[in-house]
């Protein structure tokens, strides 16, 4: 690599424009941090006639991807097209042509990480992707480098800013789902077609990437159980609040069925004394609980206590709470998307390549390789959780007896129950009944649910969410 | 460096015991992450007869520092003695002997960073210190690597777990300062002599290190203005709560007098649109506000709104909120001290040396070198803030007129005011008067305070704190 590093930017939309801006407006800073100049040499776009940032010299803008990728002067290709079609070809071609690749493409890595990383290893080149998960929040470095002394035992993360924005609006302004979504679209926090954001798919892509780094598993996004926020009624937000909880869409990874059993103190410190004291030696810590070599992954709305760290993440922010068996819990929070936050992560990757750190990290991490960490993905059925269950029930005798009998059959006990008095003018119409259970295996809870939904006294399919503790 | 990396641990107290534990109990993991074995070859202690972790082979324990440092088989010396005396000699000797150094010693770096780093550059060796600030929270990597595309414009951080633990107890359990301190001591969160923790010195050491990384300034800890928590009365916690605020001991760095003017929205996004939308290009963002090349550093109790991210950090946790001019605000939170969290950071440094990342980072960052970033340290007088002011005043006519006149003379206007009715049996004794001001320069506020304290109607020196917004 020559002294100056030359960049080709493929795609110059929102994030690409931000990357160009940082490289061009802050060239001195980037040079100083990278130890050498990082020069934007080519910008490939679909429509060269569109107005662009005035800092981008017109003569470096073109529509010719191949010319950019095969330009022998280019050292790094930054792929910001998105998707798994053309973007995949760009990345594979760039690697084959001997270029390092920086990408923000979560779908590509989640779907074809093994293929991309194998191609990179074959070409002896590096792929960097800090921007692919949680935008400006440096969670890829945290998991891969900062927490390298740890085996991660659990991850709980808010990875979709759109969903979190909508849930925040519903919670803080008593809005319906439809109204909150419309507001998010008006403000640019949701696309015209918001499906991938609100149904949990986007978060599942990002969780697949975090799971690869933390557990070495290559879960396909479509294999990750997911439930979106589109089933949440304003009523559920109100009931949750009444019970002391906030609803958040979480992407979660749990490594053992014990992990969500309410014993947070022990989990948070890895079972090890984490006091600040003092001089002299500590008693030797007890051996850590063996980590089960299986991990359950899912995306779902979860009821969190108002005081939980993740309950307090508002608006379009992202946050990742990581449990490590040595450090305990650490939290990483910030803007999960947007032009400049994402550009911040892309340019950090370029600087890392300039410094030479990224190449070392890539070689050592062996991501999406055959050298796994021995973890398997298990379905979330075994994860134990408390559950929030809302039923629309006929207001007549015996209904509660039927429901509680079914729960008892699956050995699920009830922690609390809310049923408000029916309104006078609607005494005969169904009323909401909310049940909060004690800990139960997800599988048993779902079995109970199937039977409950078949009761003649149930007016609509049950709505249910996990509880964070 | 041979294939296996050999470590000498100098100091095997709380943290050292944790480091030994991780290296010995998780050797396979560490080898896999570092790409080569990291072997604990020597442990130097003061008293070899003390009971130690059974995993440490007796024959590697000695009292001979020099033999460990000069052992040609040793590649890395881990200094965990602490303090600026013997520890400094160990670090300088180790570097001169051609060893890399990993240290958790905040006092040494804050006091003698330039000398240590110059010695390291001379010897072409690397110094790593993730554990020196915020324990298990990887804030050194965040500032130095993950946020490398940014100029940091402000830092607000909870860096002393002892103080935060005491303030949390005072807030949540209505305890007096003395009772909360005693509780912290009983639980091992405070030393027998807690002075350096509760007077802000420890946080000032850590702030000096963060300021070097973010601004290239070499502020001596004793030059950093500091106010501890030992002046906080339970009454202030109550008044703050009544006003909607929580008191936290913050270490802060501000790069311009505009930064704390309540315009958080603009500050948090670097003045740049950070919406999630969409396809097509954004309008070119406006050039960012020029960052003043001066930074004010101080440690002080600050009133934060209950909803602020840092207001919600409880117990002995640390948290660092960083404002970057590209990314906006990101937060890093977790256990700020303790055996295993600190060991997590020390071992991450060892792994980084094994991978070869740390050497690249060290060379590129040029910390404590003559190549600064053009920032100067300015006294906090120019920082504009709102202030909380509590006075013990005689309950007689004209008192309020005198005080408000003095504030008006300094062009400080009053935002709110709380004076509760005097209790019947103490009508003639002084009563607390709480004033919250609008934004004012710290210098002018202090001038007003001097005059107020001289009023005959003031029964005790004024108590005051900054407000977070």
mmCIF file with all atom_site columns, N, CA and C in Angstrom, chain B residues 288-334:
data_model
loop_
_atom_site.group_PDB
_atom_site.id
_atom_site.type_symbol
_atom_site.label_atom_id
_atom_site.label_alt_id
_atom_site.label_comp_id
_atom_site.label_asym_id
_atom_site.label_entity_id
_atom_site.label_seq_id
_atom_site.pdbx_PDB_ins_code
_atom_site.Cartn_x
_atom_site.Cartn_y
_atom_site.Cartn_z
_atom_site.occupancy
_atom_site.B_iso_or_equiv
_atom_site.pdbx_formal_charge
_atom_site.auth_seq_id
_atom_site.auth_comp_id
_atom_site.auth_asym_id
_atom_site.auth_atom_id
_atom_site.pdbx_PDB_model_num
ATOM 1   N N  . UNK B 1 288 ? -19.841 22.284 10.014 1.00 0.00 ? 288 UNK B N  1
ATOM 2   C CA . UNK B 1 288 ? -19.993 22.240 11.451 1.00 0.00 ? 288 UNK B CA 1
ATOM 3   C C  . UNK B 1 288 ? -19.418 23.491 12.097 1.00 0.00 ? 288 UNK B C  1
ATOM 4   N N  . UNK B 1 289 ? -20.026 23.831 13.226 1.00 0.00 ? 289 UNK B N  1
ATOM 5   C CA . UNK B 1 289 ? -19.531 24.962 14.002 1.00 0.00 ? 289 UNK B CA 1
ATOM 6   C C  . UNK B 1 289 ? -18.054 24.727 14.305 1.00 0.00 ? 289 UNK B C  1
ATOM 7   N N  . UNK B 1 290 ? -17.247 25.731 14.076 1.00 0.00 ? 290 UNK B N  1
ATOM 8   C CA . UNK B 1 290 ? -15.825 25.586 14.359 1.00 0.00 ? 290 UNK B CA 1
ATOM 9   C C  . UNK B 1 290 ? -15.634 25.247 15.829 1.00 0.00 ? 290 UNK B C  1
ATOM 10  N N  . UNK B 1 291 ? -14.806 24.255 16.085 1.00 0.00 ? 291 UNK B N  1
ATOM 11  C CA . UNK B 1 291 ? -14.532 23.865 17.458 1.00 0.00 ? 291 UNK B CA 1
ATOM 12  C C  . UNK B 1 291 ? -13.442 24.786 18.006 1.00 0.00 ? 291 UNK B C  1
ATOM 13  N N  . UNK B 1 292 ? -13.736 25.413 19.117 1.00 0.00 ? 292 UNK B N  1
ATOM 14  C CA . UNK B 1 292 ? -12.704 26.256 19.730 1.00 0.00 ? 292 UNK B CA 1
ATOM 15  C C  . UNK B 1 292 ? -11.553 25.399 20.189 1.00 0.00 ? 292 UNK B C  1
ATOM 16  N N  . UNK B 1 293 ? -10.376 25.912 20.004 1.00 0.00 ? 293 UNK B N  1
ATOM 17  C CA . UNK B 1 293 ? -9.200  25.137 20.359 1.00 0.00 ? 293 UNK B CA 1
ATOM 18  C C  . UNK B 1 293 ? -8.811  25.361 21.813 1.00 0.00 ? 293 UNK B C  1
ATOM 19  N N  . UNK B 1 294 ? -9.792  25.350 22.677 1.00 0.00 ? 294 UNK B N  1
ATOM 20  C CA . UNK B 1 294 ? -9.520  25.440 24.112 1.00 0.00 ? 294 UNK B CA 1
ATOM 21  C C  . UNK B 1 294 ? -10.490 24.512 24.805 1.00 0.00 ? 294 UNK B C  1
ATOM 22  N N  . UNK B 1 295 ? -10.030 23.908 25.888 1.00 0.00 ? 295 UNK B N  1
ATOM 23  C CA . UNK B 1 295 ? -10.902 22.974 26.593 1.00 0.00 ? 295 UNK B CA 1
ATOM 24  C C  . UNK B 1 295 ? -10.841 23.276 28.089 1.00 0.00 ? 295 UNK B C  1
ATOM 25  N N  . UNK B 1 296 ? -12.016 23.313 28.701 1.00 0.00 ? 296 UNK B N  1
ATOM 26  C CA . UNK B 1 296 ? -12.113 23.513 30.147 1.00 0.00 ? 296 UNK B CA 1
ATOM 27  C C  . UNK B 1 296 ? -12.366 22.162 30.800 1.00 0.00 ? 296 UNK B C  1
ATOM 28  N N  . UNK B 1 297 ? -11.601 21.870 31.834 1.00 0.00 ? 297 UNK B N  1
ATOM 29  C CA . UNK B 1 297 ? -11.718 20.583 32.523 1.00 0.00 ? 297 UNK B CA 1
ATOM 30  C C  . UNK B 1 297 ? -12.094 20.828 33.977 1.00 0.00 ? 297 UNK B C  1
ATOM 31  N N  . UNK B 1 298 ? -13.043 20.092 34.472 1.00 0.00 ? 298 UNK B N  1
ATOM 32  C CA . UNK B 1 298 ? -13.302 20.173 35.906 1.00 0.00 ? 298 UNK B CA 1
ATOM 33  C C  . UNK B 1 298 ? -14.053 18.948 36.400 1.00 0.00 ? 298 UNK B C  1
ATOM 34  N N  . UNK B 1 299 ? -13.964 18.733 37.699 1.00 0.00 ? 299 UNK B N  1
ATOM 35  C CA . UNK B 1 299 ? -14.705 17.662 38.367 1.00 0.00 ? 299 UNK B CA 1
ATOM 36  C C  . UNK B 1 299 ? -15.590 18.325 39.399 1.00 0.00 ? 299 UNK B C  1
ATOM 37  N N  . UNK B 1 300 ? -16.880 18.054 39.362 1.00 0.00 ? 300 UNK B N  1
ATOM 38  C CA . UNK B 1 300 ? -17.789 18.709 40.299 1.00 0.00 ? 300 UNK B CA 1
ATOM 39  C C  . UNK B 1 300 ? -19.127 17.991 40.336 1.00 0.00 ? 300 UNK B C  1
ATOM 40  N N  . UNK B 1 301 ? -19.854 18.137 41.450 1.00 0.00 ? 301 UNK B N  1
ATOM 41  C CA . UNK B 1 301 ? -21.234 17.640 41.462 1.00 0.00 ? 301 UNK B CA 1
ATOM 42  C C  . UNK B 1 301 ? -22.065 18.487 40.510 1.00 0.00 ? 301 UNK B C  1
ATOM 43  N N  . UNK B 1 302 ? -22.914 17.843 39.741 1.00 0.00 ? 302 UNK B N  1
ATOM 44  C CA . UNK B 1 302 ? -23.746 18.535 38.750 1.00 0.00 ? 302 UNK B CA 1
ATOM 45  C C  . UNK B 1 302 ? -25.183 18.039 38.922 1.00 0.00 ? 302 UNK B C  1
ATOM 46  N N  . UNK B 1 303 ? -26.128 18.956 38.822 1.00 0.00 ? 303 UNK B N  1
ATOM 47  C CA . UNK B 1 303 ? -27.536 18.571 38.853 1.00 0.00 ? 303 UNK B CA 1
ATOM 48  C C  . UNK B 1 303 ? -27.976 18.171 37.451 1.00 0.00 ? 303 UNK B C  1
ATOM 49  N N  . UNK B 1 304 ? -28.381 16.907 37.304 1.00 0.00 ? 304 UNK B N  1
ATOM 50  C CA . UNK B 1 304 ? -28.843 16.390 36.012 1.00 0.00 ? 304 UNK B CA 1
ATOM 51  C C  . UNK B 1 304 ? -30.340 16.118 36.087 1.00 0.00 ? 304 UNK B C  1
ATOM 52  N N  . UNK B 1 305 ? -31.044 16.410 35.000 1.00 0.00 ? 305 UNK B N  1
ATOM 53  C CA . UNK B 1 305 ? -32.462 16.055 34.959 1.00 0.00 ? 305 UNK B CA 1
ATOM 54  C C  . UNK B 1 305 ? -32.623 14.552 35.173 1.00 0.00 ? 305 UNK B C  1
ATOM 55  N N  . UNK B 1 306 ? -33.685 14.176 35.863 1.00 0.00 ? 306 UNK B N  1
ATOM 56  C CA . UNK B 1 306 ? -33.907 12.746 36.153 1.00 0.00 ? 306 UNK B CA 1
ATOM 57  C C  . UNK B 1 306 ? -33.821 11.900 34.888 1.00 0.00 ? 306 UNK B C  1
ATOM 58  N N  . UNK B 1 307 ? -34.228 12.452 33.745 1.00 0.00 ? 307 UNK B N  1
ATOM 59  C CA . UNK B 1 307 ? -34.268 11.676 32.505 1.00 0.00 ? 307 UNK B CA 1
ATOM 60  C C  . UNK B 1 307 ? -32.925 11.639 31.774 1.00 0.00 ? 307 UNK B C  1
ATOM 61  N N  . UNK B 1 308 ? -31.933 12.397 32.217 1.00 0.00 ? 308 UNK B N  1
ATOM 62  C CA . UNK B 1 308 ? -30.624 12.363 31.551 1.00 0.00 ? 308 UNK B CA 1
ATOM 63  C C  . UNK B 1 308 ? -29.995 10.977 31.674 1.00 0.00 ? 308 UNK B C  1
ATOM 64  N N  . UNK B 1 309 ? -29.259 10.596 30.639 1.00 0.00 ? 309 UNK B N  1
ATOM 65  C CA . UNK B 1 309 ? -28.632 9.274  30.660 1.00 0.00 ? 309 UNK B CA 1
ATOM 66  C C  . UNK B 1 309 ? -27.755 9.100  31.892 1.00 0.00 ? 309 UNK B C  1
ATOM 67  N N  . UNK B 1 310 ? -26.963 10.100 32.212 1.00 0.00 ? 310 UNK B N  1
ATOM 68  C CA . UNK B 1 310 ? -26.026 9.947  33.325 1.00 0.00 ? 310 UNK B CA 1
ATOM 69  C C  . UNK B 1 310 ? -26.731 9.983  34.677 1.00 0.00 ? 310 UNK B C  1
ATOM 70  N N  . UNK B 1 311 ? -27.934 10.574 34.726 1.00 0.00 ? 311 UNK B N  1
ATOM 71  C CA . UNK B 1 311 ? -28.676 10.608 36.001 1.00 0.00 ? 311 UNK B CA 1
ATOM 72  C C  . UNK B 1 311 ? -29.085 9.205  36.409 1.00 0.00 ? 311 UNK B C  1
ATOM 73  N N  . UNK B 1 312 ? -29.141 8.304  35.438 1.00 0.00 ? 312 UNK B N  1
ATOM 74  C CA . UNK B 1 312 ? -29.667 6.969  35.693 1.00 0.00 ? 312 UNK B CA 1
ATOM 75  C C  . UNK B 1 312 ? -28.575 5.931  35.980 1.00 0.00 ? 312 UNK B C  1
ATOM 76  N N  . UNK B 1 313 ? -27.342 6.399  36.079 1.00 0.00 ? 313 UNK B N  1
ATOM 77  C CA . UNK B 1 313 ? -26.234 5.483  36.383 1.00 0.00 ? 313 UNK B CA 1
ATOM 78  C C  . UNK B 1 313 ? -26.183 5.298  37.893 1.00 0.00 ? 313 UNK B C  1
ATOM 79  N N  . UNK B 1 314 ? -26.388 4.062  38.342 1.00 0.00 ? 314 UNK B N  1
ATOM 80  C CA . UNK B 1 314 ? -26.555 3.821  39.769 1.00 0.00 ? 314 UNK B CA 1
ATOM 81  C C  . UNK B 1 314 ? -25.370 3.067  40.370 1.00 0.00 ? 314 UNK B C  1
ATOM 82  N N  . UNK B 1 315 ? -25.240 3.175  41.691 1.00 0.00 ? 315 UNK B N  1
ATOM 83  C CA . UNK B 1 315 ? -24.264 2.390  42.425 1.00 0.00 ? 315 UNK B CA 1
ATOM 84  C C  . UNK B 1 315 ? -22.843 2.692  41.994 1.00 0.00 ? 315 UNK B C  1
ATOM 85  N N  . UNK B 1 316 ? -22.010 1.650  41.967 1.00 0.00 ? 316 UNK B N  1
ATOM 86  C CA . UNK B 1 316 ? -20.582 1.844  41.708 1.00 0.00 ? 316 UNK B CA 1
ATOM 87  C C  . UNK B 1 316 ? -20.260 1.874  40.215 1.00 0.00 ? 316 UNK B C  1
ATOM 88  N N  . UNK B 1 317 ? -21.277 1.964  39.362 1.00 0.00 ? 317 UNK B N  1
ATOM 89  C CA . UNK B 1 317 ? -21.030 1.967  37.926 1.00 0.00 ? 317 UNK B CA 1
ATOM 90  C C  . UNK B 1 317 ? -20.355 3.256  37.458 1.00 0.00 ? 317 UNK B C  1
ATOM 91  N N  . UNK B 1 318 ? -19.640 3.150  36.367 1.00 0.00 ? 318 UNK B N  1
ATOM 92  C CA . UNK B 1 318 ? -19.071 4.303  35.669 1.00 0.00 ? 318 UNK B CA 1
ATOM 93  C C  . UNK B 1 318 ? -19.793 4.463  34.347 1.00 0.00 ? 318 UNK B C  1
ATOM 94  N N  . UNK B 1 319 ? -19.776 5.677  33.815 1.00 0.00 ? 319 UNK B N  1
ATOM 95  C CA . UNK B 1 319 ? -20.350 5.923  32.497 1.00 0.00 ? 319 UNK B CA 1
ATOM 96  C C  . UNK B 1 319 ? -19.660 7.119  31.882 1.00 0.00 ? 319 UNK B C  1
ATOM 97  N N  . UNK B 1 320 ? -19.422 7.045  30.591 1.00 0.00 ? 320 UNK B N  1
ATOM 98  C CA . UNK B 1 320 ? -18.757 8.138  29.878 1.00 0.00 ? 320 UNK B CA 1
ATOM 99  C C  . UNK B 1 320 ? -19.626 8.515  28.688 1.00 0.00 ? 320 UNK B C  1
ATOM 100 N N  . UNK B 1 321 ? -20.060 9.766  28.677 1.00 0.00 ? 321 UNK B N  1
ATOM 101 C CA . UNK B 1 321 ? -20.864 10.295 27.575 1.00 0.00 ? 321 UNK B CA 1
ATOM 102 C C  . UNK B 1 321 ? -19.931 11.173 26.748 1.00 0.00 ? 321 UNK B C  1
ATOM 103 N N  . UNK B 1 322 ? -19.773 10.821 25.482 1.00 0.00 ? 322 UNK B N  1
ATOM 104 C CA . UNK B 1 322 ? -18.821 11.523 24.614 1.00 0.00 ? 322 UNK B CA 1
ATOM 105 C C  . UNK B 1 322 ? -19.593 12.222 23.497 1.00 0.00 ? 322 UNK B C  1
ATOM 106 N N  . UNK B 1 323 ? -19.309 13.491 23.286 1.00 0.00 ? 323 UNK B N  1
ATOM 107 C CA . UNK B 1 323 ? -19.894 14.211 22.156 1.00 0.00 ? 323 UNK B CA 1
ATOM 108 C C  . UNK B 1 323 ? -18.833 14.309 21.069 1.00 0.00 ? 323 UNK B C  1
ATOM 109 N N  . UNK B 1 324 ? -19.139 13.725 19.910 1.00 0.00 ? 324 UNK B N  1
ATOM 110 C CA . UNK B 1 324 ? -18.223 13.814 18.780 1.00 0.00 ? 324 UNK B CA 1
ATOM 111 C C  . UNK B 1 324 ? -18.852 14.679 17.703 1.00 0.00 ? 324 UNK B C  1
ATOM 112 N N  . UNK B 1 325 ? -18.023 15.415 16.950 1.00 0.00 ? 325 UNK B N  1
ATOM 113 C CA . UNK B 1 325 ? -18.616 16.351 15.994 1.00 0.00 ? 325 UNK B CA 1
ATOM 114 C C  . UNK B 1 325 ? -19.182 15.652 14.760 1.00 0.00 ? 325 UNK B C  1
ATOM 115 N N  . UNK B 1 326 ? -18.895 14.387 14.574 1.00 0.00 ? 326 UNK B N  1
ATOM 116 C CA . UNK B 1 326 ? -19.504 13.641 13.471 1.00 0.00 ? 326 UNK B CA 1
ATOM 117 C C  . UNK B 1 326 ? -20.638 12.749 13.989 1.00 0.00 ? 326 UNK B C  1
ATOM 118 N N  . UNK B 1 327 ? -20.372 11.968 15.018 1.00 0.00 ? 327 UNK B N  1
ATOM 119 C CA . UNK B 1 327 ? -21.338 10.943 15.445 1.00 0.00 ? 327 UNK B CA 1
ATOM 120 C C  . UNK B 1 327 ? -22.450 11.498 16.320 1.00 0.00 ? 327 UNK B C  1
ATOM 121 N N  . UNK B 1 328 ? -22.207 12.628 16.997 1.00 0.00 ? 328 UNK B N  1
ATOM 122 C CA . UNK B 1 328 ? -23.149 13.070 18.019 1.00 0.00 ? 328 UNK B CA 1
ATOM 123 C C  . UNK B 1 328 ? -22.756 12.463 19.354 1.00 0.00 ? 328 UNK B C  1
ATOM 124 N N  . UNK B 1 329 ? -23.721 12.054 20.176 1.00 0.00 ? 329 UNK B N  1
ATOM 125 C CA . UNK B 1 329 ? -23.354 11.540 21.499 1.00 0.00 ? 329 UNK B CA 1
ATOM 126 C C  . UNK B 1 329 ? -23.401 10.015 21.544 1.00 0.00 ? 329 UNK B C  1
ATOM 127 N N  . UNK B 1 330 ? -22.386 9.436  22.161 1.00 0.00 ? 330 UNK B N  1
ATOM 128 C CA . UNK B 1 330 ? -22.390 8.002  22.435 1.00 0.00 ? 330 UNK B CA 1
ATOM 129 C C  . UNK B 1 330 ? -22.051 7.804  23.907 1.00 0.00 ? 330 UNK B C  1
ATOM 130 N N  . UNK B 1 331 ? -22.575 6.719  24.461 1.00 0.00 ? 331 UNK B N  1
ATOM 131 C CA . UNK B 1 331 ? -22.423 6.459  25.890 1.00 0.00 ? 331 UNK B CA 1
ATOM 132 C C  . UNK B 1 331 ? -21.782 5.094  26.112 1.00 0.00 ? 331 UNK B C  1
ATOM 133 N N  . UNK B 1 332 ? -20.881 5.024  27.073 1.00 0.00 ? 332 UNK B N  1
ATOM 134 C CA . UNK B 1 332 ? -20.185 3.783  27.439 1.00 0.00 ? 332 UNK B CA 1
ATOM 135 C C  . UNK B 1 332 ? -20.364 3.600  28.937 1.00 0.00 ? 332 UNK B C  1
ATOM 136 N N  . UNK B 1 333 ? -20.869 2.470  29.352 1.00 0.00 ? 333 UNK B N  1
ATOM 137 C CA . UNK B 1 333 ? -21.256 2.312  30.755 1.00 0.00 ? 333 UNK B CA 1
ATOM 138 C C  . UNK B 1 333 ? -20.957 0.906  31.245 1.00 0.00 ? 333 UNK B C  1
ATOM 139 N N  . UNK B 1 334 ? -20.583 0.790  32.508 1.00 0.00 ? 334 UNK B N  1
ATOM 140 C CA . UNK B 1 334 ? -20.335 -0.522 33.086 1.00 0.00 ? 334 UNK B CA 1
ATOM 141 C C  . UNK B 1 334 ? -19.612 -0.415 34.413 1.00 0.00 ? 334 UNK B C  1
#
